[in-house]
Short mmCIF file of N, CA and C and ligand atoms in Angstrom, two decimals:
data_model
loop_
_atom_site.label_atom_id
_atom_site.label_comp_id
_atom_site.label_asym_id
_atom_site.label_seq_id
_atom_site.Cartn_x
_atom_site.Cartn_y
_atom_site.Cartn_z
N MET A 1 -5.59 32.57 5.80
CA MET A 1 -5.65 33.05 4.42
C MET A 1 -4.68 34.21 4.21
N VAL A 2 -4.38 34.47 2.97
CA VAL A 2 -3.45 35.56 2.65
C VAL A 2 -4.20 36.89 2.69
N CYS A 3 -3.56 37.86 3.31
CA CYS A 3 -4.16 39.20 3.46
C CYS A 3 -4.33 39.88 2.10
N THR A 4 -5.46 40.56 1.95
CA THR A 4 -5.69 41.32 0.71
C THR A 4 -5.92 42.80 1.02
N THR A 5 -5.67 43.19 2.28
CA THR A 5 -5.86 44.60 2.64
C THR A 5 -4.51 45.31 2.78
N VAL A 6 -4.10 45.66 4.00
CA VAL A 6 -2.87 46.43 4.15
C VAL A 6 -1.59 45.60 4.14
N ARG A 7 -1.65 44.34 4.56
CA ARG A 7 -0.43 43.49 4.57
C ARG A 7 -0.55 42.46 3.45
N GLN A 8 -0.78 42.91 2.27
CA GLN A 8 -1.02 42.03 1.13
C GLN A 8 0.11 41.04 0.94
N GLY A 9 -0.29 39.79 0.78
CA GLY A 9 0.69 38.73 0.53
C GLY A 9 1.12 38.00 1.79
N PHE A 10 0.78 38.54 2.96
CA PHE A 10 1.15 37.90 4.22
C PHE A 10 -0.01 37.02 4.71
N GLU A 11 0.37 35.87 5.23
CA GLU A 11 -0.62 34.95 5.80
C GLU A 11 -1.21 35.58 7.06
N CYS A 12 -2.52 35.47 7.25
CA CYS A 12 -3.16 36.08 8.41
C CYS A 12 -4.35 35.25 8.84
N THR A 13 -4.52 35.11 10.15
CA THR A 13 -5.63 34.31 10.68
C THR A 13 -6.94 35.08 10.65
N PHE A 14 -6.88 36.39 10.49
CA PHE A 14 -8.11 37.19 10.49
C PHE A 14 -8.78 37.25 9.11
N MET A 15 -8.06 36.78 8.09
CA MET A 15 -8.64 36.83 6.75
C MET A 15 -9.52 35.62 6.49
N ASN A 16 -10.63 35.86 5.84
CA ASN A 16 -11.43 34.74 5.31
C ASN A 16 -12.02 35.18 3.97
N LYS A 17 -12.90 34.37 3.45
CA LYS A 17 -13.41 34.64 2.10
C LYS A 17 -14.11 35.98 1.98
N THR A 18 -14.69 36.47 3.08
CA THR A 18 -15.41 37.74 3.04
C THR A 18 -14.53 38.93 3.37
N GLY A 19 -13.24 38.69 3.66
CA GLY A 19 -12.32 39.79 3.93
C GLY A 19 -11.76 39.73 5.33
N CYS A 20 -11.15 40.81 5.74
CA CYS A 20 -10.52 40.88 7.06
C CYS A 20 -11.58 40.95 8.15
N GLN A 21 -11.46 40.06 9.12
CA GLN A 21 -12.44 40.00 10.20
C GLN A 21 -11.99 40.76 11.44
N PHE A 22 -10.84 41.40 11.37
CA PHE A 22 -10.37 42.15 12.54
C PHE A 22 -11.19 43.41 12.69
N ASN A 23 -11.25 43.90 13.90
CA ASN A 23 -11.98 45.12 14.24
C ASN A 23 -11.53 46.26 13.32
N GLY A 24 -12.41 46.76 12.50
CA GLY A 24 -12.07 47.84 11.58
C GLY A 24 -11.75 47.32 10.19
N GLY A 25 -11.59 46.00 10.05
CA GLY A 25 -11.35 45.41 8.74
C GLY A 25 -9.94 45.58 8.21
N ARG A 26 -9.01 45.95 9.06
CA ARG A 26 -7.62 46.10 8.64
C ARG A 26 -6.70 46.17 9.85
N CYS A 27 -5.40 45.94 9.62
CA CYS A 27 -4.42 46.07 10.69
C CYS A 27 -4.17 47.53 11.00
N HIS A 28 -3.78 47.78 12.24
CA HIS A 28 -3.44 49.14 12.65
C HIS A 28 -1.91 49.28 12.64
N PRO A 29 -1.38 50.44 12.30
CA PRO A 29 0.08 50.62 12.27
C PRO A 29 0.70 50.51 13.66
N VAL A 30 2.00 50.27 13.68
CA VAL A 30 2.71 50.17 14.96
C VAL A 30 2.69 51.52 15.67
N VAL A 31 2.95 51.48 16.96
CA VAL A 31 2.98 52.72 17.75
C VAL A 31 4.44 53.06 18.07
N GLU A 32 4.66 54.20 18.66
CA GLU A 32 6.01 54.69 18.97
C GLU A 32 6.81 53.69 19.82
N GLN A 33 6.14 53.06 20.76
CA GLN A 33 6.82 52.12 21.66
C GLN A 33 7.38 50.91 20.91
N CYS A 34 6.89 50.62 19.73
CA CYS A 34 7.33 49.46 18.95
C CYS A 34 8.67 49.70 18.25
N ASP A 35 9.16 50.95 18.24
CA ASP A 35 10.41 51.25 17.55
C ASP A 35 11.55 50.36 18.07
N GLY A 36 12.18 49.64 17.16
CA GLY A 36 13.29 48.77 17.53
C GLY A 36 12.89 47.31 17.67
N CYS A 37 11.62 47.02 17.65
CA CYS A 37 11.15 45.64 17.79
C CYS A 37 11.36 44.90 16.47
N HIS A 38 11.81 43.67 16.54
CA HIS A 38 12.08 42.88 15.34
C HIS A 38 10.80 42.35 14.68
N ARG A 39 9.69 42.51 15.35
CA ARG A 39 8.43 42.02 14.77
C ARG A 39 7.75 43.06 13.89
N THR A 40 8.35 44.24 13.77
CA THR A 40 7.75 45.24 12.89
C THR A 40 8.17 44.97 11.44
N ILE A 41 7.28 45.27 10.54
CA ILE A 41 7.62 45.17 9.12
C ILE A 41 7.24 46.48 8.46
N GLU A 42 8.05 46.90 7.51
CA GLU A 42 7.75 48.12 6.79
C GLU A 42 7.40 47.74 5.37
N ILE A 43 6.19 48.03 4.99
CA ILE A 43 5.70 47.72 3.65
C ILE A 43 5.13 49.01 3.05
N PRO A 44 4.84 49.03 1.77
CA PRO A 44 4.37 50.28 1.15
C PRO A 44 3.17 50.93 1.84
N THR A 45 2.35 50.14 2.51
CA THR A 45 1.17 50.73 3.17
C THR A 45 1.47 51.26 4.56
N GLY A 46 2.70 51.00 5.07
CA GLY A 46 3.07 51.52 6.38
C GLY A 46 3.87 50.51 7.18
N LYS A 47 4.01 50.78 8.48
CA LYS A 47 4.75 49.90 9.39
C LYS A 47 3.75 49.13 10.23
N TYR A 48 3.89 47.81 10.22
CA TYR A 48 2.93 46.98 10.95
C TYR A 48 3.66 45.95 11.78
N CYS A 49 2.93 45.36 12.71
CA CYS A 49 3.46 44.31 13.55
C CYS A 49 3.12 42.97 12.91
N MET A 50 4.09 42.07 12.91
CA MET A 50 3.86 40.74 12.33
C MET A 50 3.02 39.86 13.26
N SER A 51 2.93 40.23 14.53
CA SER A 51 2.24 39.37 15.49
C SER A 51 0.85 39.86 15.88
N PHE A 52 0.65 41.19 15.91
CA PHE A 52 -0.63 41.70 16.39
C PHE A 52 -1.22 42.72 15.43
N PRO A 53 -2.50 42.66 15.18
CA PRO A 53 -3.12 43.61 14.26
C PRO A 53 -3.31 44.99 14.87
N GLU A 54 -3.28 45.08 16.22
CA GLU A 54 -3.46 46.39 16.85
C GLU A 54 -2.39 46.58 17.93
N PRO A 55 -1.18 47.02 17.54
CA PRO A 55 -0.08 47.18 18.49
C PRO A 55 -0.40 48.09 19.66
N ALA A 56 -1.19 49.12 19.45
CA ALA A 56 -1.50 50.05 20.55
C ALA A 56 -2.15 49.32 21.71
N ALA A 57 -2.95 48.32 21.41
CA ALA A 57 -3.63 47.56 22.46
C ALA A 57 -2.64 46.75 23.30
N LYS A 58 -1.53 46.34 22.68
CA LYS A 58 -0.52 45.57 23.42
C LYS A 58 0.24 46.44 24.41
N TRP A 59 0.24 47.73 24.21
CA TRP A 59 0.95 48.65 25.10
C TRP A 59 0.00 49.38 26.04
N LYS A 60 -1.25 49.12 25.93
CA LYS A 60 -2.25 49.86 26.70
C LYS A 60 -2.08 49.64 28.21
N HIS A 61 -1.75 48.44 28.60
CA HIS A 61 -1.66 48.12 30.04
C HIS A 61 -0.24 47.74 30.45
N GLY A 62 0.74 48.35 29.82
CA GLY A 62 2.13 48.06 30.18
C GLY A 62 2.93 47.67 28.95
N VAL A 63 4.02 46.95 29.19
CA VAL A 63 4.94 46.58 28.12
C VAL A 63 4.35 45.42 27.31
N CYS A 64 4.51 45.50 25.99
CA CYS A 64 4.06 44.42 25.11
C CYS A 64 4.82 43.14 25.46
N ASN A 65 4.11 42.07 25.66
CA ASN A 65 4.76 40.82 26.09
C ASN A 65 5.54 40.14 24.97
N MET A 66 5.39 40.58 23.74
CA MET A 66 6.11 39.97 22.62
C MET A 66 7.21 40.89 22.09
N ALA A 67 7.43 42.00 22.72
CA ALA A 67 8.44 42.96 22.25
C ALA A 67 9.82 42.33 22.32
N THR A 68 10.59 42.46 21.24
CA THR A 68 11.94 41.88 21.20
C THR A 68 12.99 42.89 21.64
N HIS A 69 12.62 44.16 21.74
CA HIS A 69 13.60 45.19 22.09
C HIS A 69 13.52 45.59 23.56
N ILE A 70 12.67 44.98 24.32
CA ILE A 70 12.55 45.27 25.75
C ILE A 70 13.03 44.06 26.53
N LYS A 71 14.02 44.28 27.35
CA LYS A 71 14.54 43.19 28.18
C LYS A 71 13.94 43.30 29.57
N THR A 72 13.30 42.25 30.00
CA THR A 72 12.78 42.25 31.37
C THR A 72 13.79 41.52 32.23
N SER A 73 14.07 42.11 33.37
CA SER A 73 15.06 41.50 34.26
C SER A 73 14.35 40.90 35.47
N ASN A 74 14.78 39.71 35.82
CA ASN A 74 14.25 39.05 37.00
C ASN A 74 15.26 39.27 38.12
N THR A 75 15.04 40.33 38.88
CA THR A 75 16.01 40.72 39.89
C THR A 75 16.06 39.74 41.07
N THR A 76 15.03 38.96 41.24
CA THR A 76 15.00 38.04 42.38
C THR A 76 15.58 36.68 42.03
N GLY A 77 16.05 36.50 40.81
CA GLY A 77 16.61 35.21 40.41
C GLY A 77 15.51 34.22 40.05
N ASN A 78 15.89 32.99 39.91
CA ASN A 78 14.91 31.98 39.54
C ASN A 78 14.32 31.34 40.79
N ASN A 79 13.42 32.06 41.43
CA ASN A 79 12.84 31.54 42.66
C ASN A 79 11.34 31.30 42.51
N ARG A 80 10.94 30.91 41.32
CA ARG A 80 9.52 30.61 41.10
C ARG A 80 9.17 29.33 41.84
N VAL A 81 8.04 29.33 42.47
CA VAL A 81 7.62 28.18 43.26
C VAL A 81 6.46 27.49 42.57
N ASN A 82 6.62 26.19 42.41
CA ASN A 82 5.53 25.40 41.86
C ASN A 82 4.51 25.21 42.98
N PRO A 83 3.30 25.74 42.85
CA PRO A 83 2.33 25.68 43.94
C PRO A 83 1.97 24.25 44.34
N LEU A 84 2.00 23.33 43.40
CA LEU A 84 1.67 21.94 43.71
C LEU A 84 2.74 21.32 44.61
N LYS A 85 4.00 21.54 44.25
CA LYS A 85 5.11 21.02 45.06
C LYS A 85 5.15 21.71 46.42
N ALA A 86 4.86 22.99 46.45
CA ALA A 86 4.89 23.73 47.71
C ALA A 86 3.84 23.19 48.67
N SER A 87 2.68 22.86 48.14
CA SER A 87 1.63 22.35 49.02
C SER A 87 1.98 20.97 49.56
N LYS A 88 2.69 20.18 48.75
CA LYS A 88 3.11 18.84 49.20
C LYS A 88 4.18 18.96 50.27
N ARG A 89 5.09 19.95 50.10
CA ARG A 89 6.17 20.15 51.05
C ARG A 89 5.65 20.55 52.43
N SER A 90 4.56 21.31 52.44
CA SER A 90 4.05 21.80 53.71
C SER A 90 3.39 20.70 54.54
N ARG A 91 3.14 19.55 53.92
CA ARG A 91 2.49 18.47 54.68
C ARG A 91 3.46 17.76 55.59
S1 LIG B 101 5.50 42.58 19.11
FE1 LIG B 101 4.74 44.24 20.44
S2 LIG B 101 6.42 45.76 20.46
FE2 LIG B 101 6.80 44.36 18.74
S3 LIG B 101 5.87 45.41 16.98
FE3 LIG B 101 4.34 43.98 17.81
S4 LIG B 101 3.12 45.21 19.24
FE4 LIG B 101 5.01 46.35 18.83
#
């Protein structure tokens, strides 16, 4: 449904006929770590994330997995092992 609280006019999965069902009944503004991310939007009610209603929670345990401004480097190259194939190889 379309948001009728802080992100008015934007489609949101937390909205229903009785209002916003997210914790607190509204989206929370972005945090400092979100600066530069392409998922932020600035609207008259403030700066919000287009993907998450509570950006602070995405940074609570490390880097936000949806951040567009943070590049993660795989220093070991593409050496991911499929556990199913690995178990077959060991036979
Ligand atoms: S995707 Fe992550 S880093 Fe980007 S605005 Fe949302 S919470 Fe912040």
